[in-house]
Coordinates of C-alpha atoms and ligand atoms in Angstrom, one line a residue:
X12 CA 0.0 0.0 0.0
X13 CA 1.4 3.4 -0.9
X14 CA 1.4 6.2 1.6
X15 CA -0.1 9.6 1.1
X16 CA 3.1 11.8 1.1
X17 CA 1.1 14.6 2.7
X18 CA 0.9 12.5 5.9
X19 CA 4.6 13.0 6.4
X20 CA 6.2 15.7 8.5
X21 CA 9.7 16.9 7.5
X22 CA 11.2 14.9 10.3
X23 CA 9.4 11.7 9.1
X24 CA 10.4 12.3 5.5
X25 CA 14.0 12.9 6.6
X26 CA 13.9 9.6 8.4
X27 CA 12.5 7.9 5.3
X28 CA 15.4 9.1 3.2
X29 CA 18.0 8.1 5.8
X30 CA 16.5 4.7 6.0
X31 CA 16.7 4.4 2.3
X32 CA 20.3 5.4 2.2
X33 CA 19.6 8.7 0.6
X34 CA 20.7 12.1 1.5
X35 CA 18.6 13.6 4.3
X36 CA 18.3 17.0 2.6
X37 CA 16.2 15.3 -0.1
X38 CA 13.4 15.8 2.4
X39 CA 13.6 19.6 2.3
X40 CA 13.8 19.5 -1.4
X41 CA 10.7 17.3 -1.7
X42 CA 8.9 19.6 0.9
X43 CA 9.6 22.6 -1.2
X44 CA 8.2 20.9 -4.3
X45 CA 5.1 19.8 -2.5
X46 CA 4.3 22.9 -0.5
X47 CA 6.0 25.8 -2.3
X48 CA 5.7 24.9 -5.9
X49 CA 2.7 22.6 -5.2
X50 CA 3.5 20.1 -7.9
X51 CA 1.4 16.9 -8.0
X52 CA 3.8 14.6 -9.8
X53 CA 7.2 13.4 -8.5
X54 CA 8.6 13.7 -12.0
X55 CA 8.3 17.5 -11.8
X56 CA 10.8 17.5 -8.9
X57 CA 13.7 18.3 -11.3
X58 CA 16.5 18.5 -8.7
X59 CA 15.8 15.0 -7.4
X60 CA 17.8 12.1 -9.0
X61 CA 15.7 9.8 -11.3
X62 CA 16.5 6.8 -9.1
X63 CA 15.1 8.6 -6.0
X64 CA 12.0 9.7 -7.9
X65 CA 11.4 6.1 -8.9
X66 CA 11.6 4.9 -5.3
X67 CA 9.3 7.8 -4.1
X68 CA 6.8 6.8 -6.8
X69 CA 6.9 3.2 -5.5
X70 CA 6.3 4.2 -1.9
X71 CA 4.1 7.3 -2.1
X72 CA 1.1 8.8 -3.8
X73 CA 0.6 12.6 -4.3
X74 CA -3.2 12.6 -3.8
X75 CA -5.8 15.3 -4.1
X76 CA -9.4 15.6 -2.9
X77 CA -12.5 15.5 -5.0
X78 CA -14.5 18.6 -4.8
X79 CA -18.1 17.4 -4.3
X80 CA -19.5 21.0 -4.2
X81 CA -18.1 24.5 -4.1
X82 CA -20.2 27.6 -3.2
X83 CA -19.2 31.2 -3.3
X84 CA -21.0 33.6 -1.0
X85 CA -21.9 37.2 -1.7
X86 CA -19.2 38.4 0.7
X87 CA -16.5 36.2 -1.0
X88 CA -16.6 33.4 1.5
X89 CA -16.0 30.2 -0.3
X90 CA -17.2 26.8 0.9
X91 CA -15.7 23.6 -0.3
X92 CA -17.4 20.2 0.3
X93 CA -14.7 17.6 -0.3
X94 CA -15.1 13.9 -0.7
X95 CA -12.5 11.7 0.9
X96 CA -11.1 8.5 -0.6
X97 CA -13.6 6.5 1.5
X98 CA -16.5 8.6 0.3
X99 CA -16.9 10.6 3.5
X100 CA -17.6 14.3 3.2
X101 CA -15.8 17.2 4.9
X102 CA -16.1 20.9 4.7
X103 CA -13.5 23.6 4.3
X104 CA -14.2 27.3 4.3
X105 CA -12.2 30.1 2.8
X106 CA -12.9 33.5 4.4
X107 CA -11.8 36.8 3.0
X108 CA -10.7 39.3 5.7
X109 CA -9.1 42.7 5.3
X110 CA -5.9 41.1 6.8
X111 CA -5.8 38.2 4.3
X112 CA -7.3 34.9 3.3
X113 CA -8.2 32.6 6.2
X114 CA -9.1 28.9 5.8
X115 CA -11.2 27.0 8.3
X116 CA -10.1 23.4 8.5
X117 CA -12.0 20.2 9.5
X118 CA -10.2 17.8 11.8
X119 CA -12.5 14.9 12.1
X120 CA -15.3 13.2 10.1
X121 CA -18.1 14.1 12.6
X122 CA -17.5 14.8 16.2
X123 CA -17.9 13.1 19.6
X124 CA -18.2 16.2 21.7
X125 CA -22.0 16.4 21.5
X126 CA -22.5 20.2 22.0
X127 CA -26.3 20.5 21.9
X128 CA -26.4 23.4 19.5
X129 CA -24.0 22.1 16.9
X130 CA -24.8 20.2 13.7
X131 CA -21.4 18.5 13.4
X132 CA -22.0 16.2 16.4
X133 CA -25.3 14.8 15.4
X134 CA -23.9 11.5 14.2
X135 CA -20.9 11.3 16.4
X136 CA -17.3 10.9 15.3
X137 CA -16.9 8.5 12.4
X138 CA -13.1 8.8 12.2
X139 CA -10.2 11.1 12.7
X140 CA -8.8 12.8 9.6
X141 CA -5.3 11.9 8.6
X142 CA -2.6 14.5 8.5
X143 CA -2.7 14.4 4.7
X144 CA -6.4 15.0 4.6
X145 CA -6.0 18.1 6.6
X146 CA -3.1 19.2 4.5
X147 CA -5.0 18.6 1.4
X148 CA -7.8 20.9 2.5
X149 CA -5.2 23.8 2.7
X150 CA -3.5 22.8 -0.6
X151 CA -6.8 22.5 -2.6
X152 CA -7.8 26.0 -1.5
X153 CA -4.3 27.4 -2.1
X154 CA -4.2 25.9 -5.5
X155 CA -7.4 27.7 -6.3
X156 CA -6.0 30.9 -5.0
X157 CA -2.8 30.3 -7.0
X158 CA -4.8 31.2 -10.2
X159 CA -5.1 34.8 -8.9
X160 CA -1.7 34.9 -7.2
X161 CA -3.1 35.0 -3.8
X162 CA -2.0 33.1 -0.7
X163 CA -3.6 31.7 2.4
X164 CA -2.3 33.8 5.2
X165 CA -4.3 32.4 8.2
X166 CA -5.6 29.0 9.2
X167 CA -8.2 28.3 11.9
X168 CA -8.7 24.7 13.0
X169 CA -12.4 25.4 13.7
X170 CA -14.2 23.3 11.2
X171 CA -16.0 20.0 11.9
X172 CA -14.4 18.0 14.7
X173 CA -12.5 18.5 17.9
X174 CA -8.9 19.1 17.1
X175 CA -7.7 18.0 20.5
X176 CA -9.5 14.7 20.1
X177 CA -7.2 14.1 17.1
X178 CA -4.2 15.7 18.7
X179 CA -1.1 14.0 17.2
X180 CA -2.4 14.4 13.6
X181 CA -3.3 18.1 14.2
X182 CA 0.1 18.9 15.6
X183 CA 1.8 17.2 12.6
X184 CA -0.5 19.2 10.3
X185 CA 0.6 22.5 12.1
X186 CA 4.3 21.7 11.6
X187 CA 3.8 21.1 7.9
X188 CA 1.8 24.2 7.1
X189 CA 4.2 26.2 9.1
X190 CA 7.3 25.0 7.2
X191 CA 9.1 28.2 6.1
X192 CA 10.0 27.2 2.6
X193 CA 6.5 25.7 1.9
X194 CA 3.1 27.2 2.7
X195 CA 4.9 29.3 5.3
X196 CA 1.9 30.0 7.5
X197 CA 3.2 31.7 10.6
X198 CA 2.4 30.1 13.9
X199 CA 0.9 33.4 15.0
X200 CA -1.4 33.3 12.1
X201 CA -2.8 29.9 13.1
X202 CA -5.5 29.3 15.6
X203 CA -6.7 26.0 17.1
X204 CA -10.1 26.0 18.7
X205 CA -11.1 23.5 21.4
X206 CA -14.2 22.9 23.4
X207 CA -11.9 22.5 26.4
X208 CA -10.0 19.2 26.7
X209 CA -7.9 20.3 29.6
X210 CA -4.9 17.9 29.4
X211 CA -4.4 18.7 25.7
X212 CA -4.6 22.4 26.4
X213 CA -1.6 21.9 28.8
X214 CA 0.2 19.7 26.2
X215 CA -0.4 22.3 23.6
X216 CA 1.1 25.0 25.8
X217 CA 4.3 23.0 25.6
X218 CA 4.1 22.4 21.8
X219 CA 7.1 23.6 19.7
X220 CA 5.1 26.2 17.8
X221 CA 3.4 29.2 19.4
X222 CA 0.1 28.7 17.7
X223 CA -3.0 30.6 19.0
X224 CA -5.5 29.0 21.2
X225 CA -9.3 29.6 21.2
X226 CA -11.6 28.1 23.7
X227 CA -15.3 27.5 22.9
X228 CA -16.7 28.7 26.2
X229 CA -20.3 29.6 25.3
X230 CA -21.4 29.9 29.0
X231 CA -20.0 31.6 32.1
X232 CA -21.0 29.1 34.7
X233 CA -20.7 25.3 35.1
X234 CA -24.5 24.8 35.4
X235 CA -25.3 26.4 32.1
X236 CA -22.2 25.1 30.3
X237 CA -22.8 21.5 31.3
X238 CA -26.3 21.9 29.9
X239 CA -25.1 22.8 26.4
X240 CA -21.7 21.3 26.3
X241 CA -21.3 17.7 27.4
X242 CA -17.5 18.1 27.8
X243 CA -18.0 20.5 30.7
X244 CA -19.0 17.6 32.9
X245 CA -15.6 16.1 32.5
X246 CA -13.6 19.4 32.4
X247 CA -15.3 22.1 34.3
X248 CA -14.7 25.8 33.7
X249 CA -12.2 26.3 36.6
X250 CA -9.9 23.6 35.2
X251 CA -10.1 25.2 31.7
X252 CA -9.1 28.6 33.1
X253 CA -6.2 27.0 35.0
X254 CA -5.0 25.3 31.8
X255 CA -5.4 28.6 29.9
X256 CA -3.4 30.4 32.5
X257 CA -0.6 27.8 32.0
X258 CA -0.8 28.3 28.3
X259 CA -0.5 32.1 28.6
X260 CA 2.4 31.8 31.1
X261 CA 4.2 29.5 28.7
X262 CA 3.5 31.3 25.4
X263 CA 2.7 34.9 26.4
X264 CA 0.0 34.6 23.8
X265 CA -3.5 36.1 24.2
X266 CA -6.3 33.5 24.3
X267 CA -9.6 33.8 22.5
X268 CA -12.8 32.8 24.2
X269 CA -15.6 32.0 21.7
X270 CA -19.1 32.8 22.9
X271 CA -22.1 32.0 20.7
X272 CA -25.0 34.1 21.7
X273 CA -28.0 31.8 22.0
X274 CA -31.4 33.4 22.4
X275 CA -32.7 33.2 26.0
X276 CA -30.0 30.7 26.9
X277 CA -26.7 32.6 27.5
X278 CA -27.4 36.1 26.3
X279 CA -28.6 37.8 29.5
X280 CA -27.0 40.7 31.3
X281 CA -26.3 38.4 34.2
X282 CA -24.4 36.1 31.9
X283 CA -22.4 39.0 30.6
X284 CA -21.5 40.1 34.2
X285 CA -20.6 36.5 35.1
X286 CA -18.3 36.3 32.1
X287 CA -16.6 39.6 33.2
X288 CA -16.0 38.1 36.6
X289 CA -14.6 34.9 35.1
X290 CA -12.2 36.5 32.7
X291 CA -11.2 39.7 34.4
X292 CA -7.4 40.1 34.5
X293 CA -6.8 37.2 32.0
X294 CA -4.8 38.0 28.9
X295 CA -7.7 37.2 26.6
X296 CA -10.4 38.5 24.3
X297 CA -13.9 37.4 23.8
X298 CA -15.3 36.7 20.4
X299 CA -19.1 37.0 20.4
X300 CA -20.5 34.9 17.6
X301 CA -24.0 35.0 16.1
X302 CA -25.6 31.5 16.2
X303 CA -26.2 29.9 12.8
X304 CA -29.6 28.4 13.2
X305 CA -30.0 24.7 12.3
X306 CA -33.3 23.3 11.2
X307 CA -33.0 20.2 13.5
X308 CA -32.2 22.2 16.6
X309 CA -34.4 24.4 18.8
X310 CA -31.8 27.1 19.4
X311 CA -32.2 30.6 18.0
X312 CA -29.9 33.5 17.3
X313 CA -30.2 36.3 19.8
X314 CA -31.5 39.7 18.8
X315 CA -29.2 42.5 17.6
X316 CA -30.2 44.6 20.6
X317 CA -29.3 41.8 23.1
X318 CA -26.1 41.1 21.4
X319 CA -25.1 44.8 21.5
X320 CA -26.1 45.1 25.1
X321 CA -24.0 42.0 26.0
X322 CA -21.1 43.4 24.1
X323 CA -21.5 46.8 25.8
X324 CA -21.2 45.2 29.3
X325 CA -18.0 43.4 28.4
X326 CA -16.5 46.7 27.0
X327 CA -17.7 48.7 30.0
X328 CA -15.7 46.3 32.2
X329 CA -12.7 46.6 30.0
X330 CA -12.8 43.1 28.6
X331 CA -11.4 42.9 25.1
X332 CA -14.3 41.8 22.9
X333 CA -15.5 41.7 19.4
X334 CA -19.1 41.2 18.1
X335 CA -18.5 39.1 15.1
X336 CA -20.3 39.4 11.8
X337 CA -21.5 36.4 10.1
X338 CA -19.5 35.1 7.2
X339 CA -21.2 33.3 4.3
X340 CA -24.5 32.7 6.0
X341 CA -26.2 32.6 2.6
X342 CA -24.2 29.5 1.7
X343 CA -24.5 27.7 5.0
X344 CA -20.9 28.1 5.7
X345 CA -21.2 27.4 9.3
X346 CA -20.4 24.3 11.1
X347 CA -21.3 21.2 9.2
X348 CA -24.5 22.4 7.7
X349 CA -23.5 21.8 4.1
X350 CA -22.3 18.4 4.9
X351 CA -25.4 17.5 6.8
X352 CA -27.6 18.7 3.8
X353 CA -25.6 16.7 1.3
X354 CA -25.6 13.6 3.4
X355 CA -29.4 13.8 3.5
X356 CA -29.6 14.3 -0.2
X357 CA -27.5 11.2 -0.8
X358 CA -29.5 8.9 1.5
Ligands
LIG403 N1 -14.5 21.4 18.5 C1 -13.8 22.7 18.4 C2 -13.7 23.3 17.0 C3 -14.9 23.1 16.0 S1 -16.4 23.9 16.4 C4 -14.5 23.7 19.3 O1 -15.4 23.3 20.0 O2 -14.0 24.8 19.4 C5 -16.0 25.6 16.0 C6 -16.8 26.6 16.7 O3 -18.1 26.7 16.1 C7 -17.0 26.3 18.1 O4 -16.9 27.5 18.9 C8 -18.5 25.8 18.1 O5 -19.0 25.9 19.4 C9 -19.1 26.7 17.2 N2 -20.4 26.3 16.6 C10 -20.9 25.1 16.5 N3 -22.1 25.2 16.0 C11 -22.4 26.5 15.7 C12 -23.5 27.1 15.1 N4 -24.6 26.5 14.7 N5 -23.4 28.5 15.0 C13 -22.3 29.2 15.4 N6 -21.3 28.6 16.0 C14 -21.3 27.2 16.1

């Protein structure tokens, strides 16, 4: 069985060459071809000896992903529905910001975290994505952008799945996209979002790259959070905050707390004040996110007035916060909705 070459970190590829009695620097050459020049055929790697190319071809595939669907939103957001080799569907979203092109990556087929408001978790986790399947999401989008000489400047691991429930593969993915002579996405331009798997937050704080951390908090108290996020029963808020403090101490990076405003659930003034109490003094900012309503769920988006009142309370108490606008709502860009719809159609 051939390996997908995109599963290999530079270290692993170097080991491969060493084991095959080849020069270790071949790994950096191959990496440059794959990630800088983005070729999809070993034969195009013109500085690699023919014999080495033949052995690479014997052992590796340079795969791509099938685009099952692609939708472009009025605001430029572009949503890709990819079909994996085993027929599973995943979503990747390209968002256009004033600071650059940001890609939202899926880390698992489905998700086991079971947050009640989220469409991705409805069927549970089917499997982890491989390193290569995550890499290919970035490469497929980048190759599209190559036509207009643009580059991906930011990555958020915030698509379907819980990245810290597929930790090793996600870390390998981060190292590959960060490779300076390849896609060259700076660690500070990458954010990994978790629902709060505490031991992995601690491990991530010690990871080689200083990648940004986002926590999906969505509630300021354990009572409320446990109602909407199953994971809170295992890792309550206090433990998350402790782990976040450790991350900040180790990295000096500011942490983002994501907070979806759900109508009549977590959008009250009391909730805002509790959130202020919880996060006061922490090097963080709060991202207030509008909820994308899902037909199978009872949850609703809060009103503009309530969102603004919530935001004002945070600001009044000097918490850094943003009230985020929706991206690509007209193409169902959010959180597994396109995948869910397509799966229904194919049933
Ligand atoms: N499992 C990770 C990353 C994937 S979810 C995490 O929990 O952070 C990415 C973000 O989208 C999370 O903050 C999640 O709570 C949020 N989300 C899920 N469903 C949503 C919806 N319908 N509308 C808006 N945000 C949603």
